[in-house]
Short mmCIF file of C-alpha atoms in Angstrom, two decimals:
data_model
loop_
_atom_site.label_atom_id
_atom_site.label_comp_id
_atom_site.label_asym_id
_atom_site.label_seq_id
_atom_site.Cartn_x
_atom_site.Cartn_y
_atom_site.Cartn_z
CA ASP A 1 141.82 163.23 133.09
CA THR A 2 143.05 162.30 129.43
CA GLY A 3 144.16 164.95 128.14
CA VAL A 4 144.37 168.72 127.07
CA SER A 5 140.73 169.16 124.95
CA GLN A 6 139.80 172.74 123.15
CA ASP A 7 136.32 172.72 122.46
CA PRO A 8 135.30 173.88 119.49
CA ARG A 9 138.23 171.77 116.85
CA HIS A 10 136.83 173.59 114.19
CA LYS A 11 135.29 177.32 113.67
CA ILE A 12 134.19 178.94 110.34
CA THR A 13 132.65 182.95 110.59
CA LYS A 14 132.42 185.83 108.46
CA ARG A 15 134.67 188.89 108.57
CA GLY A 16 133.95 191.12 111.39
CA GLN A 17 132.76 188.17 113.88
CA ASN A 18 134.17 188.29 117.40
CA VAL A 19 135.15 183.80 118.06
CA THR A 20 135.43 182.45 121.37
CA PHE A 21 137.65 179.02 121.77
CA ARG A 22 137.84 177.64 125.34
CA CYS A 23 141.19 175.71 126.38
CA ASP A 24 140.12 172.75 129.38
CA PRO A 25 144.09 171.89 130.61
CA ILE A 26 145.37 168.26 131.96
CA SER A 27 143.11 169.63 135.66
CA GLU A 28 146.72 169.64 137.97
CA HIS A 29 149.07 171.70 135.23
CA ASN A 30 149.14 175.18 136.25
CA ARG A 31 150.72 176.91 133.49
CA LEU A 32 149.29 177.16 130.34
CA TYR A 33 149.95 178.28 127.21
CA TRP A 34 148.13 179.70 123.49
CA TYR A 35 149.88 179.05 119.59
CA ARG A 36 148.94 180.17 116.45
CA GLN A 37 150.51 178.31 114.07
CA THR A 38 149.43 179.91 110.41
CA LEU A 39 150.14 177.54 106.73
CA GLY A 40 153.09 177.18 106.28
CA GLN A 41 154.49 177.96 110.09
CA GLY A 42 155.69 176.26 113.03
CA PRO A 43 153.67 177.70 116.20
CA GLU A 44 153.60 180.71 117.40
CA PHE A 45 153.87 181.83 121.06
CA LEU A 46 150.61 183.84 122.12
CA THR A 47 150.51 184.54 125.59
CA TYR A 48 151.24 182.33 128.33
CA PHE A 49 149.56 182.15 131.86
CA GLN A 50 150.81 180.35 135.74
CA ASN A 51 146.52 179.49 137.48
CA GLU A 52 145.76 182.67 136.71
CA ALA A 53 147.93 185.30 136.68
CA GLN A 54 148.77 185.82 132.41
CA LEU A 55 152.13 186.21 132.67
CA GLU A 56 153.73 187.51 129.16
CA LYS A 57 151.97 188.27 126.03
CA SER A 58 153.84 188.02 122.11
CA ARG A 59 153.45 190.96 120.48
CA LEU A 60 151.60 188.67 117.45
CA LEU A 61 148.42 189.72 120.31
CA SER A 62 147.00 192.65 118.42
CA ASP A 63 144.17 194.75 121.34
CA ARG A 64 141.30 192.17 119.47
CA PHE A 65 142.50 188.91 121.17
CA SER A 66 142.31 189.03 124.75
CA ALA A 67 142.42 185.22 127.05
CA GLU A 68 141.93 184.78 129.98
CA ARG A 69 141.79 181.80 133.09
CA PRO A 70 139.68 182.90 135.51
CA LYS A 71 139.94 180.41 137.91
CA GLY A 72 143.09 179.20 137.78
CA SER A 73 141.28 176.43 135.33
CA PHE A 74 140.92 176.76 132.37
CA SER A 75 140.88 178.96 129.45
CA THR A 76 139.23 181.11 126.73
CA LEU A 77 140.66 183.18 124.11
CA GLU A 78 138.42 185.66 122.11
CA ILE A 79 139.26 187.17 118.90
CA GLN A 80 137.43 190.48 118.13
CA ARG A 81 136.42 191.85 114.63
CA THR A 82 138.41 189.32 113.13
CA GLU A 83 139.76 188.81 110.42
CA GLN A 84 140.88 186.81 106.84
CA GLY A 85 143.82 186.78 108.44
CA ASP A 86 143.34 184.78 111.99
CA SER A 87 143.07 182.40 109.67
CA ALA A 88 144.80 179.66 112.09
CA MET A 89 145.21 177.43 113.78
CA TYR A 90 145.25 178.07 117.72
CA LEU A 91 146.76 175.77 120.29
CA CYS A 92 146.91 175.63 123.61
CA ALA A 93 148.86 173.97 125.95
CA SER A 94 150.20 172.86 129.59
CA SER A 95 152.10 171.92 131.80
CA GLN A 96 153.13 171.99 135.64
CA VAL A 97 155.63 174.08 136.74
CA LEU A 98 157.50 171.92 138.92
CA SER A 99 158.08 169.19 136.74
CA LEU A 100 161.96 168.50 136.19
CA GLN A 101 160.80 166.99 132.66
CA LEU A 102 159.48 170.83 131.43
CA GLU A 103 157.41 168.86 128.54
CA GLN A 104 153.92 171.08 127.57
CA PHE A 105 150.73 168.66 126.42
CA PHE A 106 148.94 170.20 123.99
CA GLY A 107 145.15 169.59 122.53
CA PRO A 108 143.97 169.24 119.01
CA GLY A 109 143.22 172.71 118.54
CA THR A 110 140.71 174.42 117.36
CA ARG A 111 141.25 175.59 113.60
CA LEU A 112 139.59 179.07 112.51
CA THR A 113 139.11 180.22 109.72
CA VAL A 114 137.79 183.01 108.36
CA LEU A 115 135.43 183.96 104.97
CA ILE B 1 162.88 186.86 117.16
CA LEU B 2 164.78 182.98 117.77
CA ASN B 3 166.07 181.52 115.33
CA VAL B 4 164.96 178.03 115.19
CA GLU B 5 165.63 176.37 111.43
CA GLN B 6 164.38 172.73 110.41
CA SER B 7 165.23 171.21 107.61
CA PRO B 8 164.39 169.54 105.58
CA GLN B 9 161.04 171.01 104.86
CA SER B 10 159.46 167.78 103.66
CA LEU B 11 161.08 164.28 103.53
CA HIS B 12 159.52 161.38 101.43
CA VAL B 13 161.48 158.22 102.04
CA GLN B 14 159.98 153.91 101.24
CA GLU B 15 159.11 152.00 104.10
CA GLY B 16 162.07 150.42 105.72
CA ASP B 17 163.88 153.04 104.80
CA SER B 18 166.14 154.78 107.31
CA THR B 19 165.47 158.97 108.26
CA ASN B 20 167.27 162.29 109.86
CA PHE B 21 166.47 165.50 110.64
CA THR B 22 167.69 168.50 111.69
CA CYS B 23 167.31 171.29 114.24
CA SER B 24 169.45 174.05 113.78
CA PHE B 25 168.74 176.74 117.48
CA PRO B 26 170.59 179.51 118.97
CA SER B 27 173.38 178.43 121.48
CA SER B 28 173.35 181.15 123.76
CA ASN B 29 171.19 181.19 127.20
CA PHE B 30 170.08 177.55 126.34
CA TYR B 31 167.86 175.66 128.79
CA ALA B 32 166.45 172.71 127.14
CA LEU B 33 164.79 171.10 123.37
CA HIS B 34 161.66 169.36 122.41
CA TRP B 35 161.21 167.38 119.72
CA TYR B 36 157.09 166.98 118.92
CA ARG B 37 155.99 164.23 116.66
CA TRP B 38 151.81 165.86 115.46
CA GLU B 39 150.18 163.29 113.32
CA THR B 40 146.88 165.23 111.32
CA ALA B 41 143.94 165.58 113.39
CA LYS B 42 146.07 164.87 115.99
CA SER B 43 147.20 166.16 119.21
CA PRO B 44 151.09 167.40 119.24
CA GLU B 45 153.36 164.28 121.32
CA ALA B 46 156.63 164.90 122.80
CA LEU B 47 159.35 163.13 122.00
CA PHE B 48 162.13 164.02 123.31
CA VAL B 49 162.96 166.41 125.55
CA MET B 50 166.43 167.39 125.52
CA THR B 51 168.47 170.10 128.54
CA LEU B 52 172.66 168.07 128.30
CA ASN B 53 175.04 168.75 125.44
CA GLY B 54 176.25 164.90 124.89
CA ASP B 55 172.05 163.78 125.39
CA GLU B 56 171.25 161.01 123.17
CA LYS B 57 167.53 160.32 123.46
CA LYS B 58 165.66 156.81 122.40
CA LYS B 59 162.09 155.87 122.30
CA GLY B 60 161.09 152.16 120.11
CA ARG B 61 162.98 152.92 116.34
CA ILE B 62 162.81 157.40 116.46
CA SER B 63 166.61 159.37 118.59
CA ALA B 64 168.03 161.88 118.81
CA THR B 65 171.01 163.33 119.45
CA LEU B 66 171.46 167.21 121.30
CA ASN B 67 174.70 169.58 120.19
CA THR B 68 173.83 173.24 121.89
CA LYS B 69 177.83 174.67 121.56
CA GLU B 70 177.06 174.56 117.88
CA GLY B 71 173.32 175.18 117.95
CA TYR B 72 171.80 171.74 116.72
CA SER B 73 169.72 168.30 117.46
CA TYR B 74 169.07 165.80 115.37
CA LEU B 75 166.04 163.19 114.91
CA TYR B 76 166.38 159.53 113.57
CA ILE B 77 164.66 156.79 112.31
CA LYS B 78 165.20 154.21 112.28
CA GLY B 79 163.39 151.77 109.21
CA SER B 80 160.75 154.38 109.47
CA GLN B 81 156.90 152.66 108.92
CA PRO B 82 153.73 154.55 106.75
CA GLU B 83 152.39 155.39 110.86
CA ASP B 84 155.78 157.18 111.36
CA SER B 85 154.50 159.96 108.79
CA ALA B 86 153.44 162.68 110.99
CA THR B 87 155.53 166.55 111.61
CA TYR B 88 158.20 166.47 113.09
CA LEU B 89 158.73 169.78 115.04
CA CYS B 90 161.85 171.08 117.21
CA ALA B 91 161.54 173.89 120.23
CA PHE B 92 164.32 175.49 121.97
CA MET B 93 163.32 177.06 125.22
CA GLY B 94 165.44 179.24 126.50
CA SER B 95 166.91 180.67 129.77
CA GLY B 96 164.20 182.71 130.19
CA GLY B 97 162.43 180.38 133.21
CA TYR B 98 158.53 179.58 132.35
CA GLN B 99 159.57 177.35 130.13
CA LYS B 100 158.14 179.54 127.11
CA VAL B 101 159.33 176.88 123.51
CA THR B 102 159.91 178.81 120.09
CA PHE B 103 158.86 176.22 117.45
CA GLY B 104 160.88 175.27 113.49
CA ILE B 105 158.40 175.26 110.44
CA GLY B 106 158.86 171.43 111.09
CA THR B 107 159.40 168.85 109.04
CA LYS B 108 156.99 167.24 107.74
CA LEU B 109 157.40 162.68 106.72
CA GLN B 110 155.33 160.76 104.65
CA VAL B 111 156.42 156.68 104.44
CA ILE B 112 155.74 155.60 100.91
CA PRO B 113 154.70 152.21 102.04
#
């Protein structure tokens, strides 16, 4: 396992379409996070999972956003009825809950452009 | 809303120059402060995780200090090289128990050969 992977790396879609992104964390990591970075901002927390349980959701995550981690391994982030304001870099990170280092390992991100 | 601020937002230095950035964060409910380096088209890479007031950490030419009582951390790069060009992000982790971090806006460093 070489790290956190995300797919796709880039997605261009038309306003109103649904999109789904996938994140594969480091295999032994039980925590998984989603962040969003818009132009000129730092990454903003969206949601996180411990194993398959979604334990917190940011108020940034509107009803159009849903995230799952069905088997406690990979996760998907779906955006329904995309809007131009959803254009951003979507980052996934994973960590080990017992890690004393507290480090989060990030994937390369999925850049979404909504036309 | 947690306020994590970084300055400057961007910086151009000549190769060989030393430089430093600042991250300020809430001084209450502190748990950890992370520094990441994010190169274009790559994943953010963790540089340091700092937890104790007075911590100083070093990795090659990069070092960081932490003052939790006044709520700031400095990142230093000695003898900047073109490969140091990246965005440097700091992230505050509060004592919430689940490792959620709040990022600053980042400092974009460009080292000119």
